[in-house]
PDB file of C-alpha atoms and ligand atoms in Angstrom:
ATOM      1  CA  UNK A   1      33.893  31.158  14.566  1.00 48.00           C
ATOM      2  CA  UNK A   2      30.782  29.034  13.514  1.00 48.00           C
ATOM      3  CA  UNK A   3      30.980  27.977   9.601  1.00 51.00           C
ATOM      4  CA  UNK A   4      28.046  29.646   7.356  1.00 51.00           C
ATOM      5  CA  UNK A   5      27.182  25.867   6.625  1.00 54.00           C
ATOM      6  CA  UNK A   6      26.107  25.546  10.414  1.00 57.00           C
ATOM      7  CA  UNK A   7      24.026  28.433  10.083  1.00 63.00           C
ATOM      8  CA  UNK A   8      22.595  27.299   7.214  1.00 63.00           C
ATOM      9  CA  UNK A   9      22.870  23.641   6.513  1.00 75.00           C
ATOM     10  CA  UNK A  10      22.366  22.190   3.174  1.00 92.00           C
ATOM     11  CA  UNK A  11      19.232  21.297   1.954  1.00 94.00           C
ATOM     12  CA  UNK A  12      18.481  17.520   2.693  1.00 97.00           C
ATOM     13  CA  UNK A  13      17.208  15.362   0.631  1.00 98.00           C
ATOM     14  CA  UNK A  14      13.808  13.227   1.356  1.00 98.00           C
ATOM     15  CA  UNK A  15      13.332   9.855  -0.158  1.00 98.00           C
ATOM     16  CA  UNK A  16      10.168   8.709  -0.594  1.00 98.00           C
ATOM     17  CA  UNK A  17      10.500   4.997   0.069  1.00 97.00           C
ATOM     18  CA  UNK A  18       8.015   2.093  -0.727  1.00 97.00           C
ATOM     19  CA  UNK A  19       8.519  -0.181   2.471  1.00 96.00           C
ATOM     20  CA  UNK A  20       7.011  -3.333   0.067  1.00 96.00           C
ATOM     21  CA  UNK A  21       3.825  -5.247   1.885  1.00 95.00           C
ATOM     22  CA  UNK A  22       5.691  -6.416   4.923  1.00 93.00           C
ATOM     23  CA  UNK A  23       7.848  -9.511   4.318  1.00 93.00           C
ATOM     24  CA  UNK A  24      10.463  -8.018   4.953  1.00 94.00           C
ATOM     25  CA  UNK A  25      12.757  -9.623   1.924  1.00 95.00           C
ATOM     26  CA  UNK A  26      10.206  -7.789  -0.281  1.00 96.00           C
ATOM     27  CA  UNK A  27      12.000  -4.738   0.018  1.00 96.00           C
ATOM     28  CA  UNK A  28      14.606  -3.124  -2.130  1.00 97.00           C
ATOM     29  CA  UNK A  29      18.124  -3.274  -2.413  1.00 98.00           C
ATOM     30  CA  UNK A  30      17.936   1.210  -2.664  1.00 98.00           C
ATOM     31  CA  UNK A  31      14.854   1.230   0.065  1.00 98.00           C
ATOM     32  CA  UNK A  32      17.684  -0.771   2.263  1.00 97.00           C
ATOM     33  CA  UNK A  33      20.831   1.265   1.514  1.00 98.00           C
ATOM     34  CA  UNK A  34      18.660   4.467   2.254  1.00 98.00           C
ATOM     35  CA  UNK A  35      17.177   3.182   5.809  1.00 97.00           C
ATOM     36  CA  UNK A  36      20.978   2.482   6.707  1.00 97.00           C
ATOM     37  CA  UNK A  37      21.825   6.119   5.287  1.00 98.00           C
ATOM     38  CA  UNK A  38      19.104   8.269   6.501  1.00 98.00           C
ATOM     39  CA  UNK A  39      19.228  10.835   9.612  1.00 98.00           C
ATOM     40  CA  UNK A  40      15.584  11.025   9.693  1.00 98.00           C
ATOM     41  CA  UNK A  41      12.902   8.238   9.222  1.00 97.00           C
ATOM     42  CA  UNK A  42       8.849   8.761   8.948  1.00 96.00           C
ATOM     43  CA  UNK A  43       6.653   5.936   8.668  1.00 94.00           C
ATOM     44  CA  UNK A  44       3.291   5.059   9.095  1.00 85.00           C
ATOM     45  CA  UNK A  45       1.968   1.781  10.659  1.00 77.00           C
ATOM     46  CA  UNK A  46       1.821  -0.644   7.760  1.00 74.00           C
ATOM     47  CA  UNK A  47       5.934  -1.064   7.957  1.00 84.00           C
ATOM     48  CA  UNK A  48       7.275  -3.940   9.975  1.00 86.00           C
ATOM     49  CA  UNK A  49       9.407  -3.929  12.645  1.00 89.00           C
ATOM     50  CA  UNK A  50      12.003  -5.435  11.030  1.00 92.00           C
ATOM     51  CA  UNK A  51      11.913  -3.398   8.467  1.00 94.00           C
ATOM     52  CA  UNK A  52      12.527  -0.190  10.829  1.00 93.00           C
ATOM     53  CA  UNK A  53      14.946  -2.638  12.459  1.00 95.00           C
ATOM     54  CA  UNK A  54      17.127  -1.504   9.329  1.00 96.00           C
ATOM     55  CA  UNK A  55      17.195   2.210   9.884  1.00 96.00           C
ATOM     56  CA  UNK A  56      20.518   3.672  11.995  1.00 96.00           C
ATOM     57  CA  UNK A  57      19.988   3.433  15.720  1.00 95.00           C
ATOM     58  CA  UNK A  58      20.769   6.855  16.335  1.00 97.00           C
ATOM     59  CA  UNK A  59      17.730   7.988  13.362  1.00 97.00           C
ATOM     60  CA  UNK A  60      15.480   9.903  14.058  1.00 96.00           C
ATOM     61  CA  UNK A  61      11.542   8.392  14.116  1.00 95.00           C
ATOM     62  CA  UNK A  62       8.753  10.249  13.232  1.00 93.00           C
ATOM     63  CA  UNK A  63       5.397   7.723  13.375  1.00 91.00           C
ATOM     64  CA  UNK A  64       2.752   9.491  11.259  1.00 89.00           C
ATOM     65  CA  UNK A  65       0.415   6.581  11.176  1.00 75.00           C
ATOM     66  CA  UNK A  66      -3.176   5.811   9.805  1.00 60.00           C
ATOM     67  CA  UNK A  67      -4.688   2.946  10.166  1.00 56.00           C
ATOM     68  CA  UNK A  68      -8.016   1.823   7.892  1.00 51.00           C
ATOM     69  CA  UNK A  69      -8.190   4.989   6.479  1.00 50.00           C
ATOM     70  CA  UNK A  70      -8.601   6.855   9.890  1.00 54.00           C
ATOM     71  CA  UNK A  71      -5.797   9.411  10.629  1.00 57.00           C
ATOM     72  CA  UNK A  72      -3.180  10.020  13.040  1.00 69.00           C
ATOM     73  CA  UNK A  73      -1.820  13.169  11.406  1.00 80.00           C
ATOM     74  CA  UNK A  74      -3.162  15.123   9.114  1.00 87.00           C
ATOM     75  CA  UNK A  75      -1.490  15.224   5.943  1.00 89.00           C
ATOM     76  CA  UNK A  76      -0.218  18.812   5.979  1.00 91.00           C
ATOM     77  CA  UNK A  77       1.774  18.242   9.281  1.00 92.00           C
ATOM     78  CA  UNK A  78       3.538  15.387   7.594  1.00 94.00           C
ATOM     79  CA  UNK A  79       4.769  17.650   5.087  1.00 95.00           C
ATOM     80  CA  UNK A  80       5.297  20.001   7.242  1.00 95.00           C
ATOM     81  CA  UNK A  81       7.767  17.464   9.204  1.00 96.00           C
ATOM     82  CA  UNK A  82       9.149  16.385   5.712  1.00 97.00           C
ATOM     83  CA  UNK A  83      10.164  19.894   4.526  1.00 97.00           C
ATOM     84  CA  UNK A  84      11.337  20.831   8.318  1.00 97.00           C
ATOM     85  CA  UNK A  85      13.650  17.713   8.536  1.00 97.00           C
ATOM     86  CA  UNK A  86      14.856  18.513   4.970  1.00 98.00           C
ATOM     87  CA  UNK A  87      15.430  22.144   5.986  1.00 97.00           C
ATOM     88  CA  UNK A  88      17.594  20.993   8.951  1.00 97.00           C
ATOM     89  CA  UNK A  89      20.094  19.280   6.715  1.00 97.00           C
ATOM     90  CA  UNK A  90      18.957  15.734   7.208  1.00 97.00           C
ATOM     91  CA  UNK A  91      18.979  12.727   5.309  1.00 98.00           C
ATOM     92  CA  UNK A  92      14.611  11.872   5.398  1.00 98.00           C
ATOM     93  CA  UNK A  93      13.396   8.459   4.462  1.00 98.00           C
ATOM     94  CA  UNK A  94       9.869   8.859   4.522  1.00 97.00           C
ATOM     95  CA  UNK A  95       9.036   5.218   4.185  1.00 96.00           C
ATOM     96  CA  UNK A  96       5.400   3.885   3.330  1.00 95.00           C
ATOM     97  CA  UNK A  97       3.811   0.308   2.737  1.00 94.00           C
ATOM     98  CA  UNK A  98       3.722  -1.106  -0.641  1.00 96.00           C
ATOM     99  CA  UNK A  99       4.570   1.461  -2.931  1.00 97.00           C
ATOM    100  CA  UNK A 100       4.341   5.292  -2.482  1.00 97.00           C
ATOM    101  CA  UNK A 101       2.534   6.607  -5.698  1.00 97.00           C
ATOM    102  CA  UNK A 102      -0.081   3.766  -5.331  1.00 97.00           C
ATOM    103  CA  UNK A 103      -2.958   5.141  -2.900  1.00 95.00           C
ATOM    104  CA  UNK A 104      -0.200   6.324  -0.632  1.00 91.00           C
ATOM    105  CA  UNK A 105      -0.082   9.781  -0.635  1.00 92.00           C
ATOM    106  CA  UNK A 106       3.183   9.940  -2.048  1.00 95.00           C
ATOM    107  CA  UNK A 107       1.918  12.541  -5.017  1.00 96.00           C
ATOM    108  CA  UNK A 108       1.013  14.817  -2.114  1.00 95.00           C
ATOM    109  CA  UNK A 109       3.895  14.751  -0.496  1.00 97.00           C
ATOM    110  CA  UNK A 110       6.164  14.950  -3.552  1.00 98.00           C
ATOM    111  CA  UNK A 111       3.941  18.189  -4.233  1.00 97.00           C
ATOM    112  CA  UNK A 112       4.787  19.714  -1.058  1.00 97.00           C
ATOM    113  CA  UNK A 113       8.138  18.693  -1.279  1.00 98.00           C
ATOM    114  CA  UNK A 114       8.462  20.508  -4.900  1.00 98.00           C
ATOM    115  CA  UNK A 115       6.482  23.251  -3.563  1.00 97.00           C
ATOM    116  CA  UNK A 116       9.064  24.025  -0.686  1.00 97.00           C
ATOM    117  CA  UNK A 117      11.900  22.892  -3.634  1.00 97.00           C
ATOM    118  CA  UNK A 118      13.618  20.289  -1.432  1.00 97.00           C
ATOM    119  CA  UNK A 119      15.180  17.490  -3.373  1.00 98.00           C
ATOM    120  CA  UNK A 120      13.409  14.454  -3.359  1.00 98.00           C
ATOM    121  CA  UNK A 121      14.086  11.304  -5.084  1.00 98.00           C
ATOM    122  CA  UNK A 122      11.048   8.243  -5.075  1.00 98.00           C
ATOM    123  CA  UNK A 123      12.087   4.629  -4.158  1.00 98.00           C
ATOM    124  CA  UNK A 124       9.131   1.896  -5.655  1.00 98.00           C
ATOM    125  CA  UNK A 125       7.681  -0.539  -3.273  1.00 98.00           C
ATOM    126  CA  UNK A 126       6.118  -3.591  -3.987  1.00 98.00           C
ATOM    127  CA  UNK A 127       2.115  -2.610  -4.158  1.00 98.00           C
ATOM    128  CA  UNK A 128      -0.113  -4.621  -2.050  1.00 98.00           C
ATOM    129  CA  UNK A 129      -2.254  -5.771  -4.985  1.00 98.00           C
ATOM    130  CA  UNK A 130       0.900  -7.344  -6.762  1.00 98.00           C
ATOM    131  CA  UNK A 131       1.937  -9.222  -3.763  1.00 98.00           C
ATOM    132  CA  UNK A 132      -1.129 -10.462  -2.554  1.00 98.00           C
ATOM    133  CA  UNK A 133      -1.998 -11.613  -5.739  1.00 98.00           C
ATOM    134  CA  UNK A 134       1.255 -13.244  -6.089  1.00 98.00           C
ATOM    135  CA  UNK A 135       1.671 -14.527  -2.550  1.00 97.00           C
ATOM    136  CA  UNK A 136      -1.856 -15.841  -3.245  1.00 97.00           C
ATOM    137  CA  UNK A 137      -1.419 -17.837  -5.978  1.00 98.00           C
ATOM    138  CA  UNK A 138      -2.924 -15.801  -8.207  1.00 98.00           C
ATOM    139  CA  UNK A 139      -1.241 -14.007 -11.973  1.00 98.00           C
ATOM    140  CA  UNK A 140      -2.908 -10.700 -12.719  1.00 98.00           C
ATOM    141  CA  UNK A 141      -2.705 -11.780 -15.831  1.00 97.00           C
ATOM    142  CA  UNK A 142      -3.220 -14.876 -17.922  1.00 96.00           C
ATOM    143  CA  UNK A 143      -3.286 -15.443 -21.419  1.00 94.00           C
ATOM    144  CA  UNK A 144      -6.575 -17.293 -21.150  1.00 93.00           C
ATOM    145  CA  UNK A 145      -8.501 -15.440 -18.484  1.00 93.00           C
ATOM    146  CA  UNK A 146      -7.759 -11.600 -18.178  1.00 94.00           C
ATOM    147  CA  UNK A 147      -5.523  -9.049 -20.324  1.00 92.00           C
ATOM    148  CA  UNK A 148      -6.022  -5.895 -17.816  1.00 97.00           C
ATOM    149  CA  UNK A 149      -5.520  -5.235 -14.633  1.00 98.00           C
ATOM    150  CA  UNK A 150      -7.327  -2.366 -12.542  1.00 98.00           C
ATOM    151  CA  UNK A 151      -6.207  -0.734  -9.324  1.00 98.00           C
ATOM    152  CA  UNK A 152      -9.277   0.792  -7.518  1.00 97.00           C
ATOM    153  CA  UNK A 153      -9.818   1.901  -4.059  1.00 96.00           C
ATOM    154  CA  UNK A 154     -12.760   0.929  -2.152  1.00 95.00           C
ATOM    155  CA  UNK A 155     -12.545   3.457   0.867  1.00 89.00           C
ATOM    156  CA  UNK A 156     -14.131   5.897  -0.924  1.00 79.00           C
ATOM    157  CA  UNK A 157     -18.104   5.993   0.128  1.00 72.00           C
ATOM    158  CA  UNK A 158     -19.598   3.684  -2.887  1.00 68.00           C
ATOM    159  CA  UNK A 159     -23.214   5.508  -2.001  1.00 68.00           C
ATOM    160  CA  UNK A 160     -21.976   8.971  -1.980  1.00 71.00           C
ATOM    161  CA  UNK A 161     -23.744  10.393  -5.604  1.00 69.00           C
ATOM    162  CA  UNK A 162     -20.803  12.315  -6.354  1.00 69.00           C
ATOM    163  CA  UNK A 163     -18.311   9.409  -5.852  1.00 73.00           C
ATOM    164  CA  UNK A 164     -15.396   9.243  -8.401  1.00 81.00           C
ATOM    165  CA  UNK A 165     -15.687   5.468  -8.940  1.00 91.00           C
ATOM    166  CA  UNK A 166     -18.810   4.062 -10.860  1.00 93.00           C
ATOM    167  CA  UNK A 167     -18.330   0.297 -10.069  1.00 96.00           C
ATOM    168  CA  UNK A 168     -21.166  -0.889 -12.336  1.00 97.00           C
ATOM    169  CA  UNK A 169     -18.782   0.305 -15.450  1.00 97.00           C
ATOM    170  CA  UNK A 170     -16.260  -1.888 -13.852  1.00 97.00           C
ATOM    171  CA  UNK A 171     -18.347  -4.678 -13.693  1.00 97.00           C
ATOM    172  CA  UNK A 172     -18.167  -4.598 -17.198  1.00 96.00           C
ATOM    173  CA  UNK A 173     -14.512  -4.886 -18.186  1.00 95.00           C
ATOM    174  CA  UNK A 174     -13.305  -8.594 -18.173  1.00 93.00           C
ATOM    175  CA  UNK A 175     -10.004  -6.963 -16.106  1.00 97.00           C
ATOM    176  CA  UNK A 176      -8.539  -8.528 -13.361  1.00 98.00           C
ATOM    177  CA  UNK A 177     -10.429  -5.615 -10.084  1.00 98.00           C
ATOM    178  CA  UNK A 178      -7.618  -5.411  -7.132  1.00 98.00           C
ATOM    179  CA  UNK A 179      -9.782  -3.152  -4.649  1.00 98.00           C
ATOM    180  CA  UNK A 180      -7.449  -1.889  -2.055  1.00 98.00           C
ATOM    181  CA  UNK A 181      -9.117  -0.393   1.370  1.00 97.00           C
ATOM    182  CA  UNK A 182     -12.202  -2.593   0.375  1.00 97.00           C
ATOM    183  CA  UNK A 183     -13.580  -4.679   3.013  1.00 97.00           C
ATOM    184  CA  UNK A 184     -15.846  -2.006   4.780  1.00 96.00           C
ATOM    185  CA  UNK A 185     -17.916  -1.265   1.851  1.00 96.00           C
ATOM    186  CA  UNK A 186     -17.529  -4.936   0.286  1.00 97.00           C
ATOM    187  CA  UNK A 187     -21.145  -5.551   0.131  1.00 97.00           C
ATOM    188  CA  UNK A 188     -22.022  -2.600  -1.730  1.00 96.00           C
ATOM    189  CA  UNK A 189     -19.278  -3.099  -4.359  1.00 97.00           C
ATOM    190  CA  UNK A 190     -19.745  -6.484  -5.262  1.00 98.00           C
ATOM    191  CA  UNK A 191     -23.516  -5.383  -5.524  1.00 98.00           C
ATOM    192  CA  UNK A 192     -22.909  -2.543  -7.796  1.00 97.00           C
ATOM    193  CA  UNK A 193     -20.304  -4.610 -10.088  1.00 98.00           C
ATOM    194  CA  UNK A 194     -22.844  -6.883 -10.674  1.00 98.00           C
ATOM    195  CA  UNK A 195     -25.346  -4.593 -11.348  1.00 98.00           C
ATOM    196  CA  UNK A 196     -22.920  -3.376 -13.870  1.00 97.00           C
ATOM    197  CA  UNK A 197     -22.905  -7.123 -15.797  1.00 97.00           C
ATOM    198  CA  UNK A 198     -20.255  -8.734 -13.793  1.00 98.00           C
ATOM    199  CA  UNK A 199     -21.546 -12.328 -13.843  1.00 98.00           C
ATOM    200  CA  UNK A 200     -22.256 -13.062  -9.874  1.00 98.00           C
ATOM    201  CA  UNK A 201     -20.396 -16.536 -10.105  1.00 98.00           C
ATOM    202  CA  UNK A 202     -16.734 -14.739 -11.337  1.00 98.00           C
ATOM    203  CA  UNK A 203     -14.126 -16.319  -8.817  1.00 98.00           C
ATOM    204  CA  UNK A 204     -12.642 -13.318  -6.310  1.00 98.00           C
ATOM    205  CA  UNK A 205     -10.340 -13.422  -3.632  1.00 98.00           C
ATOM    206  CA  UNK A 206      -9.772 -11.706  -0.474  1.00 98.00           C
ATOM    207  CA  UNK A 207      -5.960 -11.746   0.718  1.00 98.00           C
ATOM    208  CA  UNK A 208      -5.497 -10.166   4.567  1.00 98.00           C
ATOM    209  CA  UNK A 209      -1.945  -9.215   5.863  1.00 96.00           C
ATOM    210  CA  UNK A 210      -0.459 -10.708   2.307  1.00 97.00           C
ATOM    211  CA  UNK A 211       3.035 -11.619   2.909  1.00 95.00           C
ATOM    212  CA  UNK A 212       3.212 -11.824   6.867  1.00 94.00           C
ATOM    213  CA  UNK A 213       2.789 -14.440   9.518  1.00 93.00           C
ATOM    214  CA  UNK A 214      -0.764 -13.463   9.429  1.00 94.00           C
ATOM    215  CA  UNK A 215      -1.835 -14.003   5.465  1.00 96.00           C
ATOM    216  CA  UNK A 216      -4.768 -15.880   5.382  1.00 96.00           C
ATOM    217  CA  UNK A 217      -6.934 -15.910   2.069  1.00 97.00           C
ATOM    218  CA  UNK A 218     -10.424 -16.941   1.127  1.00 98.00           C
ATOM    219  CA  UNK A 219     -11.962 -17.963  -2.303  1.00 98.00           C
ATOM    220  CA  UNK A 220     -15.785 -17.421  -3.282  1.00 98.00           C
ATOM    221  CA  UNK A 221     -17.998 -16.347  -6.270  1.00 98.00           C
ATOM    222  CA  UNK A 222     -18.207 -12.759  -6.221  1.00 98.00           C
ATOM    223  CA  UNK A 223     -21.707 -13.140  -5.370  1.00 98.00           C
ATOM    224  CA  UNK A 224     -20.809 -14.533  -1.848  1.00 98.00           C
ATOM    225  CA  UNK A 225     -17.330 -12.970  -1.048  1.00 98.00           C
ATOM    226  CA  UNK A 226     -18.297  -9.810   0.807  1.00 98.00           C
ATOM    227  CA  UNK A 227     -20.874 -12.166   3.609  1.00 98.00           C
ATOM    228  CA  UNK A 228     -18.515 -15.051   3.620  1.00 98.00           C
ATOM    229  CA  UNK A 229     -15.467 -13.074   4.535  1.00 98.00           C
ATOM    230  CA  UNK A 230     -17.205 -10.813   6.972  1.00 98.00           C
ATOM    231  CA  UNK A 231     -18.035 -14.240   8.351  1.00 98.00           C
ATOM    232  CA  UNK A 232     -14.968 -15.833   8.623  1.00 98.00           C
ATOM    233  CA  UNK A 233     -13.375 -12.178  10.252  1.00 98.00           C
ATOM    234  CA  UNK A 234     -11.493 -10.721   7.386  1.00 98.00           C
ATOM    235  CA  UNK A 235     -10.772  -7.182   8.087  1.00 96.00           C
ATOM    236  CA  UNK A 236      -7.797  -4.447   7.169  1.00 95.00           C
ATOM    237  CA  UNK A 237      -5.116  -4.765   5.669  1.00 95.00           C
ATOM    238  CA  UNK A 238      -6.757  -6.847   2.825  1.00 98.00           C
ATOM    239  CA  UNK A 239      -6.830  -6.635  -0.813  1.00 98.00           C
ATOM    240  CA  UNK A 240      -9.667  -8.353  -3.278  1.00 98.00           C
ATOM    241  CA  UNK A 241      -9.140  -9.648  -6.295  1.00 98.00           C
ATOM    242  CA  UNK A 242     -12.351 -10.296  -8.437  1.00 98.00           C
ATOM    243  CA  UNK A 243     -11.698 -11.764 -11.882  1.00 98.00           C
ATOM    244  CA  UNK A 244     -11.162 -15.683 -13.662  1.00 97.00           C
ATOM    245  CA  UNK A 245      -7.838 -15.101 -12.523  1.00 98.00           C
ATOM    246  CA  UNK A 246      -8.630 -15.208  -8.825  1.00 98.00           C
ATOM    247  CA  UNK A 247      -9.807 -19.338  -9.422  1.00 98.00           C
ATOM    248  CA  UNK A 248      -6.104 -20.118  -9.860  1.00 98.00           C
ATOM    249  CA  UNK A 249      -5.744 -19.817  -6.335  1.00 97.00           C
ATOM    250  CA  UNK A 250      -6.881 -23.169  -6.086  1.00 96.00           C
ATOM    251  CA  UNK A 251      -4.539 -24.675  -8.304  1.00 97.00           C
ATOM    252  CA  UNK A 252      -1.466 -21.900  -7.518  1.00 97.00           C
ATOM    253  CA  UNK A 253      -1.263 -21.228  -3.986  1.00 93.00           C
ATOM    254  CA  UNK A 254       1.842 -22.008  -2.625  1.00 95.00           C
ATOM    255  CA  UNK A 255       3.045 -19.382   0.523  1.00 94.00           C
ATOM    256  CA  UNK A 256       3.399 -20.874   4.056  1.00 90.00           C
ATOM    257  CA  UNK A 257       2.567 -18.096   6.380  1.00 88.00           C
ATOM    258  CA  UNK A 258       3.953 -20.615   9.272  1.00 86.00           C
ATOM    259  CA  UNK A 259       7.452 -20.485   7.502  1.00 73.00           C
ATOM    260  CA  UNK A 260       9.647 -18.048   9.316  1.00 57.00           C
ATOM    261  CA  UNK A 261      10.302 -14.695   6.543  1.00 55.00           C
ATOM    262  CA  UNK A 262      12.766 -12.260   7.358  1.00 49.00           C
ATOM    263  CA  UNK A 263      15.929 -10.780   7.012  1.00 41.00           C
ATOM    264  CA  UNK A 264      18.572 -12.078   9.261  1.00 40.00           C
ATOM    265  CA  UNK A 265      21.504 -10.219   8.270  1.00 37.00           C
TER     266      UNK A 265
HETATM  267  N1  SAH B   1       0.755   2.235  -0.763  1.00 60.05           N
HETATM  268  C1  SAH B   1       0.219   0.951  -0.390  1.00 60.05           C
HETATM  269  C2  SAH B   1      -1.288   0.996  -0.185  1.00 60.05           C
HETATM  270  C3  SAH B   1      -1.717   1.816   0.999  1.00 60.05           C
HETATM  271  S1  SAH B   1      -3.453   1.808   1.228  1.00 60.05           S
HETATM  272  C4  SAH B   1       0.610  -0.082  -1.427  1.00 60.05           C
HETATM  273  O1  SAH B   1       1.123   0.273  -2.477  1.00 60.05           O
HETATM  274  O2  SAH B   1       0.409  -1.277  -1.176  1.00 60.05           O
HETATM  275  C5  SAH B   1      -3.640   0.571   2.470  1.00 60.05           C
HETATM  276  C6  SAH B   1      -4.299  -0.652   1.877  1.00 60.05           C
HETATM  277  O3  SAH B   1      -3.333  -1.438   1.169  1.00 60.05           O
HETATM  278  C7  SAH B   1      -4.872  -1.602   2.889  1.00 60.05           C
HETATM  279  O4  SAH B   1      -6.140  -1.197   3.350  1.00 60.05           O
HETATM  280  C8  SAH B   1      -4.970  -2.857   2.047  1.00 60.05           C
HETATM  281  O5  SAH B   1      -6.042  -2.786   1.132  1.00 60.05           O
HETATM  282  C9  SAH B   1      -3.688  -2.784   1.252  1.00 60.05           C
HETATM  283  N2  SAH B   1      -2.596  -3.526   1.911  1.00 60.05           N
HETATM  284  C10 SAH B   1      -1.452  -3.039   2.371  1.00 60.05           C
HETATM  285  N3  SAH B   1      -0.655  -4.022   2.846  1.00 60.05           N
HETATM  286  C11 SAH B   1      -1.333  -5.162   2.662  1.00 60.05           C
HETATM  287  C12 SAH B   1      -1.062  -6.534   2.924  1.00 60.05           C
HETATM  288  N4  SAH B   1       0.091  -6.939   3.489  1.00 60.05           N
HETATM  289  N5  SAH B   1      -2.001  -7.454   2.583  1.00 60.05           N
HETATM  290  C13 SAH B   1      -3.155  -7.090   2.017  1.00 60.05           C
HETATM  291  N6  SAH B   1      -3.463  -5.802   1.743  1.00 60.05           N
HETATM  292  C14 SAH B   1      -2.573  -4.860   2.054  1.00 60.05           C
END
């Protein structure tokens, strides 16, 4: 005779995990328990390797991936997976880069996941905009240069009349900008935040693959920073930084992307 909990398994529970930026030592001591816990893992392409190196051989993978904003799955059939998993019984890390409540869909997903009333718990990740910055040399924050910091997105279409963000306000706040998904439509920000008032010699940054083998950085007024980095072949994953702050680099930078990173144990 079959049990009544084979026939119907206990609710799972799905973590929502922030994978950190990619050096692998970035991530958490929970997001690491939880990989080495979980029945079920679903990721999309910005975690590394080694990082998926942690989960339990025998876990289940689910790759959901997007890349540059473009889409693998649609959103509602990764829900759909996360509430089917979670059904089944399983353990589901649904693991993300950076941190999932910072442009990563995880507010959807926690949605669906209330929707359906699965448990769900939320890991934090280190954001992309606080490691690059970091990695780069670079504090957010500074008692002489900037007391804000802003989080924007730049994937949205800056010409589209109805778009949410109106960069020429933000040209006007003396905050530290960290423009995630930004390089595509570069030109057209840093032309509209000067518009706004931003002065066209403010120092900015662009950080690509922050925390990898691959980081590579480049400094420039903001007036320059969108040619000079298309020129020199910056492309996704990067962040910018625009702000006083962002001339620290100079003086600050101190990460080795030759140096070996990674968790051995
Ligand atoms: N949830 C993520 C952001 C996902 S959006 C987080 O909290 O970091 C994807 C964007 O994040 C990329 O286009 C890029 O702007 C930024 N990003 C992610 N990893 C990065 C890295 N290692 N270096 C620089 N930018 C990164």
């Amino acid at each position: 005779m079959s049990s009544s909990f084979e026939i119907f398994p206990t609710t799972g529970t799905v973590y929502l995990v922030g994978a950190g930026p990619g050096d692998p030592e970035l991530l958490t001591l929970k997001a690491r328990r939880l990989l080495g816990e979980a029945d079920a893992i679903v990721h999309d392409y910005l975690v590394a390797p080694e990082i998926l190196a942690l989960a339990r051989p025998d876990a289940e993978r689910f790759f959901v991936g997007k890349k540059g904003g473009g889409f693998c799955c649609p959103q509602t059939q990764i829900d759909e997976t996360l509430v089917r998993l979670a059904r089944e019984g399983k353990t589901v890390v649904r693991l993300k880069g950076g941190d999932p409540f910072v442009f990563g869909r995880g507010g959807e997903e926690a949605e669906a996941l209330a929707d359906a009333a699965i448990p769900f718990e939320i890991v934090p990740g280190v954001t992309a905009a606080l490691a690059a910055a970091a990695y780069a040399g670079i504090p957010l924050t500074h008692r002489a240069h900037s007391s804000a910091v802003v989080f924007l997105t730049g994937h949205e279409d800056p010409n589209k009349p109805d778009a949410a963000i109106r960069w020429e306000d933000y040209g006007r706040l003396g905050a530290t900008l960290c423009i995630y998904m930004g390089m595509k439509n570069l030109e057209t920000i840093t032309r509209r935040l000067q518009v706004g008032g931003l002065a066209s010699d403010t120092p900015a940054a662009v950080i690509q693959s922050a925390t990898t083998g691959g980081h590579r950085q480049l400094l420039a007024p903001v007036g320059e920073i969108a040619q000079r980095s298309e020129h020199a072949g910056f492309g996704a994953p990067a962040i910018v930084v625009i702000g006083e702050v962002a001339a620290l680099a100079d003086k600050l930078a101190w990460f080795d992307a030759a140096r070996p990173a990674g968790i051995t144990a």
